[in-house]
Amino acid sequence: MAASLSGLLKPWTPRVFLVRWSRYNPYYLEPEVRKEAYSQPESELSAEEKEQRELKMIRPIKAAASGVTSSVFSDPVLSKFINMMMEHGNKVLAREIMTQTLENIKKKQVEKYHKAPEGQKEEIECNPYTIFHQALKNCQPVVGLESIRKGGKIYQVPIPLSDKRRSFLAMKWLITECRDNKHRRTHMYEKLSQEVMSAFVHEGNVIRKKNELHKMAESNRAYAHYRWW
Amino acid sequence: MLHLFYSSSSFDFPLSLSVETLHVDPKLTSASASFQACQSEKHLGQFYTLPSAHFRPLFPHGLPYRYQQQVKTFNEACFMVRPPALEVISYLKKADYSKPALRYLFYGVKGSGKTMSLCHAVHFCYTQGWVVLHIPDAHLWVKNCKELLPSSYNSARFDQPLQATTWLRNFRTTNEHLLSQIKTKRRYVWTKRESTDEGRPLGELVNQGISRVKSSSDVVGALMKDLRLQSSQPGADFRLVVAVDGVNALWGRSTIKKENKSVDLEELTLIHNLKKLMKNDWTGGAIITTLSQTGSLYTPKSAYLPQELLGETGFDSMDPFIPVSVPNYSEKEFESAYLYYLDRKWLQHPQSRTEDGKKELSFLSSKNPSMLDRICGFL
């Protein structure tokens, strides 16, 4: 009788363990997802990489996140953008919108390509990925503004931005622009593709916003020395 | 124009040659000669370009939506020559048209190319000068009906004017050149003041149906009956091909409701007339059909075989028929489709041009034509 009752006394553990966002012991190492890293032969590795391999054989490794794949088509910038577009954890929908956007851009460009005369065919960029990356680069601001309090008044001071912050701002502006300032009956992929295509040629509302920020920073150049870091 | 996409396994780069550019005339007779040169087993897996003069009239309806968008993007319509379509075309060439019409049924998993094979066979018949009766999707006639009128001919039945008029318009676009030559054999009375006499060209009948929307379903029925009777006669100078996509709709269920009571399939004029056409009691033509689970009502997603989708009544009515299985792409066909996309600048991702990328595409799509098309869409 004691044997059967003691089975009920074990501590309660949940059925599903949330592993990835729990706090891993810093002892755990990050997983290596890329296929190329495993196909390198022994001779090509430098001393540090050999040490890393030894370490990985001993130490435990974190579980890989569900968003990373070892596919040859995976793109970290694209994954970040999809995560930023995602609402209520609906990654399927966000990815679907992204793929439809890329397909839409490619369709328009390829149609233009096939209708263009021979001389102009090389100038038309058909790759939606290069267009997307270039558009994001065009939208990135160079300097940002920070509110700094000095002598009771708040000044808008121009400050340098890190690369991460710049790319984040570009993506955020693109998404908010498409969500708020477009006609409500168009699909998100249609709005996004129009905005990306115009950002690619330095037109559109996002580029305009970036330029206005630059102008503000330029006009507040006198307060630049208020920054102490 | 025949594009040959052919890669040998030893090379990394595709060898795409356009050999023997056959001069295609807009007129049907000389085009049919060059078309026939392309339809042999040597050309399996290769793409055949439809002349643009044929594309507009033949396919106002009937092609899958994604394929229509692809045609618009690439500015050309290319069909891949695949074994199921070639099989049916060879049977059509050898069949005896004094015997009752043969029924061909394309079946396969979702996205394996049944509708495209049907359109390929229909294009063959068009080049031979046959009358094409192409119903793009029978499922559209049994669901989402906005207007349902009681039929003027038979008070127990219901008419669907909108669907009938759109179909008549498309029928007229396809068969314009033949409608003036074929004459009606009977006198049809539509209302007290309107009637179509015997011996008038069929074009008049079709125009009557398009202009008088109320009697359009009856016009459709009369048209089908006339064509069926005329092609059966030994002296007929035309052959009839009946192409129905989603034929399992004729023996399934419908979601049309009339005053909160669901309508039985037998009570719809269009379906009733179509079922009469599907019986093989007429000669001088062929019936080519496709099964379709995607548009069908109250059928499980995993069903794709004729027995499961047609049901007992459907199978018994269609029996005997020639089932033609449409499988996914073979290795060679997948290669060919991949090279076609590369040539048309559709695969833009730099990684998709590598061997690893190709293997990944093959795995992700499991060589299913529509899945490959969807995946290559954003790559």
Coordinates of C-alpha atoms in Angstrom, one line a residue, chain B residues 8 35 40 47 58-59 84 122-123 152 190 196 212 224-225 238 240 250 284 287 368 372-373 379:
Chain B
S8 CA 22.7 15.8 -69.0
F35 CA 1.6 20.7 -83.4
S40 CA 5.4 12.2 -79.7
F47 CA 7.7 22.3 -73.0
L58 CA -9.4 28.5 -76.4
F59 CA -8.9 29.4 -72.8
P84 CA -1.1 11.1 -69.2
V122 CA -8.6 20.1 -75.4
H123 CA -5.9 22.1 -77.2
S152 CA -39.7 28.0 -67.7
W190 CA -38.5 30.4 -76.0
T196 CA -35.4 29.9 -83.1
R212 CA -32.2 36.8 -73.0
M224 CA -26.0 20.3 -75.8
K225 CA -28.8 18.2 -77.2
F238 CA -17.5 18.0 -87.1
L240 CA -17.6 17.1 -80.4
L250 CA -22.5 16.0 -60.9
G284 CA -18.7 11.1 -83.2
I287 CA -15.7 12.9 -73.3
N368 CA 4.3 17.9 -56.8
L372 CA 6.9 23.4 -56.8
D373 CA 5.2 26.4 -58.4
L379 CA 12.5 32.1 -54.3

